[in-house]
PDB file of C-alpha atoms in Angstrom:
ATOM      1  CA  UNK A 978     -13.708   6.472  12.302  1.00  0.00           C
ATOM      2  CA  UNK A 979     -14.216   2.719  12.169  1.00  0.00           C
ATOM      3  CA  UNK A 980     -10.493   2.208  11.544  1.00  0.00           C
ATOM      4  CA  UNK A 981      -9.564   4.496  14.446  1.00  0.00           C
ATOM      5  CA  UNK A 982     -11.835   2.697  16.910  1.00  0.00           C
ATOM      6  CA  UNK A 983     -10.708  -0.710  15.671  1.00  0.00           C
ATOM      7  CA  UNK A 984      -7.050   0.201  16.111  1.00  0.00           C
ATOM      8  CA  UNK A 985      -7.634   1.735  19.546  1.00  0.00           C
ATOM      9  CA  UNK A 986      -9.634  -1.160  20.992  1.00  0.00           C
ATOM     10  CA  UNK A 987      -7.638  -4.008  19.451  1.00  0.00           C
ATOM     11  CA  UNK A 988      -4.304  -2.403  20.362  1.00  0.00           C
ATOM     12  CA  UNK A 989      -5.387  -2.080  23.985  1.00  0.00           C
ATOM     13  CA  UNK A 990      -6.348  -5.748  24.063  1.00  0.00           C
ATOM     14  CA  UNK A 991      -3.294  -7.006  22.184  1.00  0.00           C
ATOM     15  CA  UNK A 992      -0.828  -5.079  24.346  1.00  0.00           C
ATOM     16  CA  UNK A 993      -2.146  -6.763  27.475  1.00  0.00           C
ATOM     17  CA  UNK A 994      -0.613 -10.054  26.343  1.00  0.00           C
ATOM     18  CA  UNK A 995       1.983  -9.264  23.658  1.00  0.00           C
ATOM     19  CA  UNK A 996       4.981  -6.890  23.354  1.00  0.00           C
ATOM     20  CA  UNK A 997       4.644  -3.226  22.436  1.00  0.00           C
ATOM     21  CA  UNK A 998       5.726  -3.662  18.812  1.00  0.00           C
ATOM     22  CA  UNK A 999       2.698  -5.813  17.979  1.00  0.00           C
ATOM     23  CA  UNK A1000       0.781  -2.598  17.342  1.00  0.00           C
ATOM     24  CA  UNK A1001       2.697  -2.169  14.066  1.00  0.00           C
ATOM     25  CA  UNK A1002       1.447  -5.381  12.392  1.00  0.00           C
ATOM     26  CA  UNK A1003      -1.990  -4.725  13.863  1.00  0.00           C
ATOM     27  CA  UNK A1004      -2.195  -1.239  12.324  1.00  0.00           C
ATOM     28  CA  UNK A1005      -0.750  -2.521   9.048  1.00  0.00           C
ATOM     29  CA  UNK A1006      -3.317  -5.308   8.811  1.00  0.00           C
ATOM     30  CA  UNK A1007      -6.314  -3.211   9.810  1.00  0.00           C
ATOM     31  CA  UNK A1008      -5.451  -0.391   7.405  1.00  0.00           C
ATOM     32  CA  UNK A1009      -4.892  -2.849   4.566  1.00  0.00           C
ATOM     33  CA  UNK A1010      -8.003  -4.856   5.406  1.00  0.00           C
ATOM     34  CA  UNK A1011     -10.414  -1.955   5.891  1.00  0.00           C
ATOM     35  CA  UNK A1012      -9.118  -0.123   2.818  1.00  0.00           C
ATOM     36  CA  UNK A1013      -8.605   3.362   4.218  1.00  0.00           C
ATOM     37  CA  UNK A1014      -6.785   5.860   1.996  1.00  0.00           C
ATOM     38  CA  UNK A1015      -3.245   6.912   2.964  1.00  0.00           C
ATOM     39  CA  UNK A1016      -3.918  10.116   4.889  1.00  0.00           C
ATOM     40  CA  UNK A1017      -6.837   8.700   6.846  1.00  0.00           C
ATOM     41  CA  UNK A1018      -4.918   5.522   7.590  1.00  0.00           C
ATOM     42  CA  UNK A1019      -1.984   7.500   9.006  1.00  0.00           C
ATOM     43  CA  UNK A1020      -4.317   9.679  11.074  1.00  0.00           C
ATOM     44  CA  UNK A1021      -6.232   6.704  12.431  1.00  0.00           C
ATOM     45  CA  UNK A1022      -3.050   4.823  13.314  1.00  0.00           C
ATOM     46  CA  UNK A1023      -1.479   7.883  14.902  1.00  0.00           C
ATOM     47  CA  UNK A1024      -4.564   8.795  16.912  1.00  0.00           C
ATOM     48  CA  UNK A1025      -5.472   5.232  17.902  1.00  0.00           C
ATOM     49  CA  UNK A1026      -2.062   4.186  19.181  1.00  0.00           C
ATOM     50  CA  UNK A1027      -1.054   7.651  20.408  1.00  0.00           C
ATOM     51  CA  UNK A1028      -4.221   8.039  22.458  1.00  0.00           C
ATOM     52  CA  UNK A1029      -3.920   4.540  23.891  1.00  0.00           C
ATOM     53  CA  UNK A1030      -0.298   5.066  24.896  1.00  0.00           C
ATOM     54  CA  UNK A1031      -1.076   8.547  26.239  1.00  0.00           C
ATOM     55  CA  UNK A1032      -3.820   7.213  28.492  1.00  0.00           C
ATOM     56  CA  UNK A1033      -1.715   4.277  29.697  1.00  0.00           C
ATOM     57  CA  UNK A1034       1.376   6.412  30.366  1.00  0.00           C
ATOM     58  CA  UNK A1035      -0.645   9.135  32.107  1.00  0.00           C
ATOM     59  CA  UNK A1036      -2.377   6.553  34.301  1.00  0.00           C
ATOM     60  CA  UNK A1037       0.937   4.943  35.254  1.00  0.00           C
ATOM     61  CA  UNK A1038       2.513   8.343  35.885  1.00  0.00           C
ATOM     62  CA  UNK A1039      -0.346   9.472  38.123  1.00  0.00           C
ATOM     63  CA  UNK A1040      -0.543   6.124  39.898  1.00  0.00           C
ATOM     64  CA  UNK A1041       3.156   6.178  40.859  1.00  0.00           C
ATOM     65  CA  UNK A1042       3.129   9.893  41.764  1.00  0.00           C
ATOM     66  CA  UNK A1043       5.509  10.465  38.843  1.00  0.00           C
ATOM     67  CA  UNK A1044       8.539   8.941  40.568  1.00  0.00           C
ATOM     68  CA  UNK A1045       9.597   6.541  37.812  1.00  0.00           C
ATOM     69  CA  UNK A1046       8.732   8.875  34.949  1.00  0.00           C
ATOM     70  CA  UNK A1047      10.672  11.702  36.627  1.00  0.00           C
ATOM     71  CA  UNK A1048      13.748   9.495  36.894  1.00  0.00           C
ATOM     72  CA  UNK A1049      13.418   8.332  33.292  1.00  0.00           C
ATOM     73  CA  UNK A1050      12.916  11.918  32.111  1.00  0.00           C
ATOM     74  CA  UNK A1051      16.185  12.864  33.803  1.00  0.00           C
ATOM     75  CA  UNK A1052      17.996  10.410  31.522  1.00  0.00           C
ATOM     76  CA  UNK A1053      16.504  12.069  28.444  1.00  0.00           C
ATOM     77  CA  UNK A1054      16.711  15.750  27.500  1.00  0.00           C
ATOM     78  CA  UNK A1055      13.293  16.462  29.036  1.00  0.00           C
ATOM     79  CA  UNK A1056      14.386  18.428  32.073  1.00  0.00           C
ATOM     80  CA  UNK A1057      13.141  15.763  34.466  1.00  0.00           C
ATOM     81  CA  UNK A1058       9.489  16.377  33.600  1.00  0.00           C
ATOM     82  CA  UNK A1059       7.466  13.196  33.910  1.00  0.00           C
ATOM     83  CA  UNK A1060       4.579  14.668  31.934  1.00  0.00           C
ATOM     84  CA  UNK A1061       6.921  15.556  29.072  1.00  0.00           C
ATOM     85  CA  UNK A1062       7.905  11.884  29.030  1.00  0.00           C
ATOM     86  CA  UNK A1063       4.214  10.927  28.872  1.00  0.00           C
ATOM     87  CA  UNK A1064       3.756  13.180  25.831  1.00  0.00           C
ATOM     88  CA  UNK A1065       6.934  11.837  24.208  1.00  0.00           C
ATOM     89  CA  UNK A1066       5.628   8.305  24.753  1.00  0.00           C
ATOM     90  CA  UNK A1067       2.355   9.185  23.040  1.00  0.00           C
ATOM     91  CA  UNK A1068       4.223  10.799  20.144  1.00  0.00           C
ATOM     92  CA  UNK A1069       6.457   7.767  19.590  1.00  0.00           C
ATOM     93  CA  UNK A1070       3.503   5.386  19.804  1.00  0.00           C
ATOM     94  CA  UNK A1071       1.494   7.555  17.440  1.00  0.00           C
ATOM     95  CA  UNK A1072       4.289   7.610  14.890  1.00  0.00           C
ATOM     96  CA  UNK A1073       4.687   3.821  15.054  1.00  0.00           C
ATOM     97  CA  UNK A1074       0.950   3.316  14.560  1.00  0.00           C
ATOM     98  CA  UNK A1075       0.623   5.973  11.880  1.00  0.00           C
ATOM     99  CA  UNK A1076       3.536   4.783   9.764  1.00  0.00           C
ATOM    100  CA  UNK A1077       2.433   1.144  10.050  1.00  0.00           C
ATOM    101  CA  UNK A1078      -1.139   2.034   9.025  1.00  0.00           C
ATOM    102  CA  UNK A1079       0.164   4.146   6.131  1.00  0.00           C
ATOM    103  CA  UNK A1080       2.310   1.228   4.979  1.00  0.00           C
ATOM    104  CA  UNK A1081      -0.764  -1.015   5.131  1.00  0.00           C
ATOM    105  CA  UNK A1082      -2.794   1.426   3.040  1.00  0.00           C
ATOM    106  CA  UNK A1083       0.025   1.681   0.488  1.00  0.00           C
ATOM    107  CA  UNK A1084       0.419  -2.099   0.373  1.00  0.00           C
ATOM    108  CA  UNK A1085      -3.281  -2.435  -0.392  1.00  0.00           C
ATOM    109  CA  UNK A1086      -2.958   0.144  -3.165  1.00  0.00           C
ATOM    110  CA  UNK A1087       0.047  -1.684  -4.597  1.00  0.00           C
ATOM    111  CA  UNK A1088      -1.883  -4.951  -4.758  1.00  0.00           C
ATOM    112  CA  UNK A1089      -5.319  -3.692  -5.808  1.00  0.00           C
ATOM    113  CA  UNK A1090      -4.414  -0.477  -7.596  1.00  0.00           C
ATOM    114  CA  UNK A1091      -5.513   3.040  -6.673  1.00  0.00           C
ATOM    115  CA  UNK A1092      -9.111   3.663  -5.689  1.00  0.00           C
ATOM    116  CA  UNK A1093     -11.292   5.244  -8.390  1.00  0.00           C
ATOM    117  CA  UNK A1094     -11.634   9.014  -8.121  1.00  0.00           C
ATOM    118  CA  UNK A1095     -15.173  10.363  -8.076  1.00  0.00           C
ATOM    119  CA  UNK A1096     -16.122  12.532 -11.036  1.00  0.00           C
ATOM    120  CA  UNK A1097     -13.799  10.974 -13.600  1.00  0.00           C
TER     121      UNK A1097
END
């Protein structure tokens, strides 16, 4: 939960000043630094970035009455649905964050070795 909140809050702050792709090194570093296992790291990265992008895209879509998102959705195979584009945005952001966090968790395991399993 700490990793998820850290990713969510820091990604929101970082994306105010830096490009969208900066979430990948952020998720990588936080997952490696906080030492989350692979599955939890992917889930935290996916949920943290996906939720942040979902909220931002939904706010922008609602604020502009869906005009821009409708036009962009017409270019993609989304049937012109602006809300489908909002969900696709959240999915892409979630995958970027999840894969980057998973890579960070695996990099930590490669350097430090696997975590000890309880009961062995």
